[in-house]
Short mmCIF file of C-alpha atoms and ligand atoms in Angstrom, two decimals:
data_model
loop_
_atom_site.label_atom_id
_atom_site.label_comp_id
_atom_site.label_asym_id
_atom_site.label_seq_id
_atom_site.Cartn_x
_atom_site.Cartn_y
_atom_site.Cartn_z
CA MET A 1265 -24.73 5.78 17.50
CA SER A 1266 -24.50 2.28 19.35
CA GLU A 1267 -26.08 0.15 16.53
CA ARG A 1268 -23.45 0.93 14.69
CA TYR A 1269 -22.25 -2.42 14.95
CA SER A 1270 -24.58 -4.59 15.74
CA ARG A 1271 -25.04 -6.69 12.41
CA GLN A 1272 -21.16 -7.86 13.00
CA VAL A 1273 -21.80 -8.31 16.83
CA LEU A 1274 -24.82 -10.89 15.78
CA PHE A 1275 -22.62 -12.93 13.33
CA PRO A 1276 -21.47 -15.06 15.77
CA PRO A 1277 -17.72 -15.57 14.92
CA ILE A 1278 -17.61 -11.95 15.51
CA GLY A 1279 -20.05 -11.43 19.18
CA SER A 1280 -18.94 -8.63 21.15
CA ILE A 1281 -16.43 -9.80 22.45
CA GLY A 1282 -14.72 -10.42 18.70
CA GLN A 1283 -15.89 -6.70 18.09
CA SER A 1284 -13.65 -5.78 21.13
CA LYS A 1285 -10.23 -6.98 19.74
CA ILE A 1286 -11.18 -5.72 16.50
CA ARG A 1287 -11.08 -2.16 18.74
CA ASP A 1288 -8.41 -2.76 20.73
CA LYS A 1289 -6.35 -3.70 17.09
CA HIS A 1290 -4.00 -1.18 15.01
CA VAL A 1291 -3.53 -1.80 10.82
CA LEU A 1292 -1.43 -0.41 8.81
CA ILE A 1293 -2.11 -1.07 5.12
CA ILE A 1294 0.40 -0.32 2.30
CA GLY A 1295 -0.98 1.65 -0.98
CA ALA A 1296 -3.93 4.30 -0.77
CA GLY A 1297 -5.04 2.91 -4.88
CA ALA A 1298 -7.71 0.70 -5.47
CA LEU A 1299 -7.20 -2.52 -2.73
CA GLY A 1300 -5.81 0.03 -0.18
CA SER A 1301 -8.20 2.57 -0.31
CA GLY A 1302 -11.67 -0.74 -0.45
CA SER A 1303 -8.91 -2.31 2.86
CA ALA A 1304 -9.80 1.38 4.35
CA GLU A 1305 -13.10 1.46 3.71
CA MET A 1306 -13.97 -2.06 5.56
CA MET A 1307 -11.49 -1.80 8.68
CA THR A 1308 -12.47 1.96 9.19
CA ARG A 1309 -16.40 0.49 9.20
CA ALA A 1310 -15.59 -2.02 10.88
CA GLY A 1311 -13.99 -0.15 14.04
CA VAL A 1312 -10.74 -1.08 14.15
CA GLY A 1313 -8.66 0.85 17.01
CA ARG A 1314 -6.42 2.49 14.53
CA LEU A 1315 -5.48 2.71 10.93
CA THR A 1316 -2.68 3.59 9.14
CA ILE A 1317 -2.35 3.96 5.64
CA VAL A 1318 0.71 4.71 3.50
CA ASP A 1319 1.03 5.96 -0.61
CA ARG A 1320 3.28 8.18 -2.65
CA ASP A 1321 1.07 8.64 -4.97
CA TYR A 1322 -1.65 11.53 -6.06
CA VAL A 1323 -5.82 10.91 -7.32
CA GLU A 1324 -5.79 10.86 -11.38
CA ALA A 1325 -9.47 11.07 -13.20
CA SER A 1326 -8.04 7.35 -14.54
CA ASN A 1327 -8.13 6.02 -11.47
CA LEU A 1328 -12.25 6.76 -10.52
CA GLN A 1329 -13.20 3.62 -11.64
CA ARG A 1330 -12.25 1.75 -9.15
CA GLN A 1331 -10.81 3.46 -6.35
CA GLN A 1332 -13.67 3.99 -3.42
CA LEU A 1333 -12.38 6.50 -2.10
CA TYR A 1334 -11.98 9.79 -4.59
CA THR A 1335 -13.93 11.97 -6.39
CA GLU A 1336 -13.97 13.95 -9.31
CA GLU A 1337 -13.53 17.16 -6.49
CA ASP A 1338 -9.39 15.13 -5.02
CA VAL A 1339 -8.88 15.55 -9.10
CA LEU A 1340 -9.50 18.46 -9.89
CA GLU A 1341 -7.32 19.38 -6.21
CA LYS A 1342 -4.17 17.33 -7.59
CA LEU A 1343 -4.65 15.70 -4.09
CA PRO A 1344 -2.37 13.13 -2.71
CA LYS A 1345 -4.02 9.50 -2.12
CA ALA A 1346 -3.48 9.26 1.71
CA ALA A 1347 -4.58 12.39 2.27
CA ALA A 1348 -7.19 12.12 0.27
CA ALA A 1349 -8.44 9.41 2.04
CA GLU A 1350 -7.80 10.29 5.41
CA LYS A 1351 -10.14 13.29 5.14
CA ARG A 1352 -13.42 10.79 3.89
CA LEU A 1353 -12.40 7.64 5.75
CA LYS A 1354 -12.54 10.64 8.67
CA ALA A 1355 -16.36 11.16 8.28
CA ILE A 1356 -17.08 8.05 7.07
CA ASN A 1357 -16.58 6.78 10.87
CA SER A 1358 -15.08 8.99 13.44
CA ALA A 1359 -14.12 6.95 15.87
CA VAL A 1360 -10.89 5.07 14.00
CA GLU A 1361 -8.14 6.78 14.73
CA ILE A 1362 -5.99 7.38 11.33
CA THR A 1363 -2.70 8.39 9.58
CA ALA A 1364 -2.09 9.09 6.78
CA LEU A 1365 1.72 9.38 4.67
CA ILE A 1366 2.27 10.80 2.31
CA ALA A 1367 5.26 9.23 1.75
CA ASP A 1368 7.05 5.86 -0.39
CA ALA A 1369 7.52 3.06 2.37
CA THR A 1370 10.75 2.58 1.90
CA PRO A 1371 12.30 -0.29 4.13
CA GLU A 1372 13.19 2.97 6.70
CA LEU A 1373 10.08 3.63 7.19
CA MET A 1374 8.62 0.25 7.78
CA GLU A 1375 10.73 -0.04 10.41
CA GLU A 1376 9.66 3.28 12.30
CA LEU A 1377 6.48 1.70 11.56
CA VAL A 1378 6.63 -1.41 12.48
CA GLY A 1379 9.90 -1.46 14.24
CA ALA A 1380 9.14 1.21 16.77
CA GLY A 1381 5.07 -0.26 17.50
CA ALA A 1382 7.43 -4.13 18.31
CA GLY A 1383 9.33 -2.60 21.41
CA SER A 1384 12.34 -0.55 20.47
CA ALA A 1385 12.24 3.37 20.83
CA ALA A 1386 9.29 4.94 19.58
CA GLY A 1387 9.72 6.18 16.31
CA SER A 1388 8.34 9.50 15.38
CA TYR A 1389 5.61 8.40 12.97
CA SER A 1390 4.58 5.58 16.28
CA GLY A 1391 2.19 8.47 17.27
CA SER A 1392 0.27 7.23 20.86
CA GLY A 1393 3.32 4.06 19.95
CA TRP A 1394 0.64 1.08 19.27
CA PRO A 1395 2.28 -2.07 18.40
CA ILE A 1396 0.44 -2.62 14.46
CA ASP A 1397 -1.25 -6.10 14.94
CA LEU A 1398 -1.77 -6.79 10.78
CA ILE A 1399 -0.09 -5.55 7.60
CA LEU A 1400 -2.02 -5.15 4.13
CA ASP A 1401 -0.88 -5.30 1.13
CA ALA A 1402 -2.00 -2.97 -1.44
CA THR A 1403 0.60 -2.65 -2.95
CA ASP A 1404 1.39 -2.60 -7.48
CA ASN A 1405 5.09 -3.70 -7.47
CA PHE A 1406 6.62 -6.55 -6.84
CA GLU A 1407 9.99 -5.02 -4.04
CA THR A 1408 7.34 -3.45 -1.60
CA ARG A 1409 5.52 -6.56 -1.40
CA MET A 1410 9.26 -8.78 -0.28
CA MET A 1411 10.08 -6.19 1.66
CA LEU A 1412 6.61 -5.93 3.41
CA ASN A 1413 7.33 -9.68 3.41
CA ASP A 1414 10.35 -9.55 5.56
CA ILE A 1415 9.03 -6.69 7.80
CA SER A 1416 6.41 -9.12 8.40
CA GLN A 1417 9.20 -11.93 9.36
CA LYS A 1418 11.46 -9.16 10.69
CA TYR A 1419 8.95 -8.20 13.94
CA GLN A 1420 6.30 -11.49 13.45
CA ILE A 1421 3.77 -9.75 12.51
CA PRO A 1422 0.62 -11.24 9.75
CA TRP A 1423 0.25 -9.74 6.34
CA ILE A 1424 -2.26 -10.57 4.04
CA TYR A 1425 -1.17 -10.45 0.19
CA GLY A 1426 -3.06 -9.27 -2.69
CA ALA A 1427 -2.82 -8.44 -6.11
CA CYS A 1428 -4.97 -8.07 -9.63
CA VAL A 1429 -4.93 -7.23 -12.68
CA GLY A 1430 -7.32 -7.28 -15.77
CA SER A 1431 -10.28 -9.36 -14.47
CA PHE A 1432 -8.31 -11.76 -12.60
CA GLY A 1433 -7.01 -12.02 -8.47
CA MET A 1434 -5.44 -13.26 -6.12
CA SER A 1435 -4.36 -13.30 -2.35
CA PHE A 1436 -2.54 -15.89 0.48
CA THR A 1437 -2.76 -15.28 3.89
CA ILE A 1438 0.94 -14.72 5.74
CA ILE A 1439 1.68 -15.65 9.55
CA PRO A 1440 4.61 -16.40 10.42
CA GLY A 1441 5.90 -19.71 11.96
CA VAL A 1442 2.45 -20.65 10.87
CA THR A 1443 2.64 -20.08 6.93
CA PRO A 1444 5.14 -20.24 4.23
CA CYS A 1445 6.11 -16.81 3.66
CA LEU A 1446 5.90 -15.60 -0.08
CA ASN A 1447 9.45 -15.36 -0.94
CA CYS A 1448 8.84 -19.49 -0.32
CA LEU A 1449 6.36 -19.45 -2.83
CA LEU A 1450 8.62 -17.65 -5.70
CA LYS A 1451 9.20 -21.12 -6.92
CA THR A 1452 5.37 -22.07 -7.16
CA VAL A 1453 3.69 -19.27 -7.74
CA PRO A 1454 3.56 -16.85 -10.68
CA ILE A 1455 3.67 -13.78 -8.25
CA GLN A 1456 6.28 -11.45 -10.70
CA GLY A 1457 4.04 -11.56 -13.02
CA MET A 1458 0.71 -9.43 -11.48
CA THR A 1459 2.53 -6.21 -11.29
CA CYS A 1460 2.13 -4.38 -13.48
CA ASP A 1461 -1.63 -3.42 -15.06
CA THR A 1462 -0.76 -1.93 -18.68
CA GLY A 1463 -3.32 -5.02 -19.15
CA GLY A 1464 -6.48 -2.70 -17.94
CA ILE A 1465 -8.87 -3.75 -14.76
CA ILE A 1466 -12.24 -4.05 -13.43
CA ALA A 1467 -13.33 -3.04 -10.46
CA PRO A 1468 -14.99 -6.13 -9.52
CA ALA A 1469 -11.27 -7.73 -9.67
CA VAL A 1470 -10.84 -5.73 -7.15
CA GLY A 1471 -13.32 -5.88 -4.51
CA MET A 1472 -13.57 -9.48 -5.04
CA VAL A 1473 -9.74 -9.44 -3.93
CA ILE A 1474 -10.45 -6.67 -1.04
CA ALA A 1475 -13.46 -9.12 0.63
CA HIS A 1476 -10.42 -11.82 0.58
CA GLN A 1477 -8.47 -9.53 2.16
CA ALA A 1478 -11.04 -7.72 4.32
CA ALA A 1479 -12.32 -10.93 5.02
CA GLU A 1480 -9.71 -13.06 6.45
CA ALA A 1481 -8.10 -9.42 8.03
CA LEU A 1482 -11.56 -9.92 10.38
CA LYS A 1483 -10.02 -13.44 10.95
CA ILE A 1484 -6.57 -12.35 12.03
CA LEU A 1485 -8.86 -9.90 14.38
CA VAL A 1486 -10.99 -11.50 16.41
CA GLU A 1487 -8.19 -13.90 16.91
CA ASP A 1488 -9.84 -16.81 15.17
CA TRP A 1489 -6.86 -19.08 13.36
CA GLU A 1490 -9.46 -21.84 13.04
CA ALA A 1491 -11.19 -20.22 10.74
CA VAL A 1492 -7.80 -18.34 8.70
CA ARG A 1493 -7.64 -19.85 5.03
CA SER A 1494 -4.03 -21.98 4.21
CA GLY A 1495 -4.58 -21.98 0.60
CA PHE A 1496 -3.60 -19.49 -1.53
CA VAL A 1497 -6.67 -17.82 -3.54
CA SER A 1498 -7.26 -16.82 -7.54
CA PHE A 1499 -9.97 -16.30 -9.56
CA ASP A 1500 -10.39 -14.96 -12.85
CA LEU A 1501 -13.85 -13.11 -12.92
CA TRP A 1502 -14.12 -13.21 -16.91
CA ARG A 1503 -13.21 -16.93 -17.55
CA ASN A 1504 -14.94 -18.13 -14.57
CA GLN A 1505 -11.95 -20.08 -12.82
CA TYR A 1506 -11.82 -20.45 -9.15
CA SER A 1507 -8.84 -21.91 -7.14
CA THR A 1508 -7.32 -23.13 -4.13
CA MET A 1509 -3.70 -24.34 -4.04
CA LYS A 1510 -2.86 -25.84 -0.95
CA MET A 1511 0.61 -24.34 0.31
CA SER A 1512 1.51 -26.24 3.59
CA LYS A 1513 4.22 -28.65 1.45
CA ALA A 1514 5.64 -24.68 0.38
CA LYS A 1515 7.37 -23.46 3.35
CA ASP A 1516 10.92 -23.87 3.08
CA PRO A 1517 13.19 -24.15 5.64
CA GLY A 1518 16.70 -22.74 3.89
CA CYS A 1519 14.55 -19.08 3.41
CA LEU A 1520 16.31 -16.20 3.18
CA SER A 1521 12.39 -15.04 5.20
CA CYS A 1522 11.37 -16.97 7.14
CA GLY A 1523 14.05 -19.82 7.45
CA GLU A 1524 16.77 -20.92 9.85
CA ALA A 1525 19.23 -18.55 9.56
CA PRO A 1526 17.24 -15.24 7.50
CA THR A 1527 18.98 -12.17 6.39
CA TYR A 1528 16.21 -9.96 5.41
CA PRO A 1529 17.34 -9.58 2.22
CA TYR A 1530 14.85 -6.91 0.94
CA LEU A 1531 14.89 -5.44 3.77
CA ASP A 1532 18.16 -3.90 2.61
CA VAL A 1533 18.61 -0.92 1.77
CA ASP A 1534 20.75 -1.05 -1.53
CA ASN A 1535 18.40 -3.79 -2.98
CA MET A 1536 16.16 -1.14 -3.43
CA THR A 1537 15.71 0.93 -6.79
CA LYS A 1538 16.46 4.66 -5.80
CA SER A 1539 14.08 5.41 -9.64
CA THR A 1540 11.64 3.40 -10.92
CA VAL A 1541 9.73 2.89 -13.79
CA LEU A 1542 5.74 3.15 -11.96
CA CYS A 1543 4.17 -0.14 -13.83
CA GLY A 1544 1.69 0.65 -17.13
CA ARG A 1545 1.64 4.49 -16.08
CA ASP A 1546 4.10 6.28 -18.74
CA THR A 1547 6.31 7.71 -15.29
CA VAL A 1548 9.67 7.43 -13.64
CA GLN A 1549 9.45 8.00 -10.49
CA ILE A 1550 13.29 9.35 -8.66
CA ARG A 1551 13.54 9.17 -4.64
CA PRO A 1552 16.52 11.12 -3.17
CA PRO A 1553 18.30 10.79 -0.60
CA LYS A 1554 16.45 11.44 2.50
CA GLN A 1555 16.51 15.25 3.04
CA GLU A 1556 17.49 16.91 6.45
CA GLY A 1557 13.88 18.79 6.90
CA GLY A 1558 12.18 18.17 2.73
CA LEU A 1559 12.20 20.61 0.16
CA ASP A 1560 10.28 24.20 0.64
CA LEU A 1561 7.82 23.76 -2.46
CA ASN A 1562 6.97 27.72 -2.13
CA VAL A 1563 10.71 28.96 -2.55
CA LEU A 1564 11.01 26.01 -5.51
CA ALA A 1565 7.29 27.45 -7.45
CA SER A 1566 8.62 30.82 -7.43
CA SER A 1567 11.82 30.18 -8.62
CA LEU A 1568 11.12 27.66 -11.47
CA ASP A 1569 7.77 30.27 -11.59
CA SER A 1570 10.50 33.43 -12.74
CA LEU A 1571 12.21 31.05 -14.98
CA GLY A 1572 8.63 30.71 -17.28
CA TYR A 1573 7.28 27.88 -15.94
CA GLU A 1574 4.15 27.03 -15.88
CA VAL A 1575 2.82 25.93 -11.95
CA LYS A 1576 0.53 24.51 -10.85
CA ALA A 1577 1.14 24.13 -6.53
CA ASN A 1578 -1.05 23.21 -3.64
CA PRO A 1579 0.31 22.06 0.35
CA TYR A 1580 1.00 18.96 -0.33
CA LEU A 1581 2.87 19.17 -3.79
CA LEU A 1582 3.59 20.86 -6.72
CA SER A 1583 3.60 20.21 -10.82
CA VAL A 1584 5.85 21.54 -13.78
CA GLU A 1585 5.37 20.97 -17.38
CA TYR A 1586 8.89 20.68 -18.34
CA GLU A 1587 9.77 19.88 -22.54
CA GLY A 1588 6.16 17.16 -22.97
CA THR A 1589 6.29 15.40 -19.60
CA ARG A 1590 5.50 16.14 -16.90
CA MET A 1591 6.68 16.36 -13.23
CA VAL A 1592 4.73 16.61 -9.63
CA ILE A 1593 7.61 17.20 -7.67
CA PHE A 1594 6.23 16.14 -3.39
CA ALA A 1595 7.77 17.86 -0.66
CA ASP A 1596 10.19 15.50 0.24
CA GLY A 1597 11.97 15.99 -1.87
CA ARG A 1598 10.56 13.20 -3.89
CA ALA A 1599 8.83 13.02 -7.70
CA LEU A 1600 6.93 11.61 -10.71
CA ILE A 1601 7.91 11.98 -13.88
CA HIS A 1602 5.32 11.69 -15.69
CA GLY A 1603 5.34 11.15 -20.52
CA THR A 1604 8.46 9.23 -20.21
CA LYS A 1605 9.97 5.50 -19.16
CA ASP A 1606 13.54 6.62 -19.62
CA LEU A 1607 15.14 6.51 -16.54
CA ASN A 1608 18.15 8.60 -17.19
CA GLN A 1609 15.81 11.50 -19.26
CA ALA A 1610 14.01 11.37 -16.42
CA LYS A 1611 17.02 12.13 -13.78
CA SER A 1612 18.13 14.02 -15.64
CA ILE A 1613 14.47 16.80 -15.89
CA TYR A 1614 14.31 16.12 -12.61
CA GLN A 1615 18.19 18.29 -11.88
CA ARG A 1616 17.35 20.41 -14.33
CA LEU A 1617 14.93 21.84 -12.54
CA LEU A 1618 15.88 21.38 -8.98
CA GLY A 1619 19.05 22.45 -9.39
ZN1 LIG B 3080 10.07 -18.08 3.71
#
């Protein structure tokens, strides 16, 4: 396998020194959907030392058109994306230390993952205590991106924003202390509109955003700071439009995330919703307060089964049909309720089934 990285090493800006820098780095990817599976595969093939992936969802048939790590078998088994991704990535490159967490990217979890590596007491997810060098955004919602932005500023870790919908995509690289942050950009760029997949999406738009994010990631991992793109890039592959906006003047000294007196507003747990309508999915996520020890899925499955509900389960989750909706419950107590956009209806179904 000594030839494994030969083509990447032959590329002069990387070389053998760059390759060993890549090997020394720990990359965190938030989301294992379309962007996340592509970025994770590129980082794994490039030979990063350690990769941590966080995803809250499981594989469905509608993912297969663009989420390159998953197969029909993953759909049949209703595997969580994190579990399916970890299995596939380990088969691609066994030298990379891969940890995939089936979890919602909450501020608490991010503090534990990123803060632990930043020198404080090691959290339960810090593993080897290897600090995180780079965060890749592969989420599908505004709230999580703004939270990643605050985490990046608080712990001074670069992150790469990426989003796509339809045939349109965009990306921006944020280096704390150097570039404006995502919060600074809100006045100039319509980022909030880029969070929903109701307009559908084509795989090449995903691939293009992954290419932009992964190229920036390699530059950061080999510490070629001169090469890092400073502009905000966007494109529409169907309309053949490409543009880069200069952002050097966008940095706001009064910004609450990266300014002179930051408060990191998006890390405030009270600002985070506990139940959310998932974009374009006709699905509500319910996230209960953190419970000690989590949920015993076997006990729950047999009690729902004895009440006459149709229950399907695997080691990670349980799926139950209820009055025209389908609830999928994870071991941490979190649930996805499919077939409704109504938060109150979803909450009451959750409470009825979980007691
Ligand atoms: Zn800012």
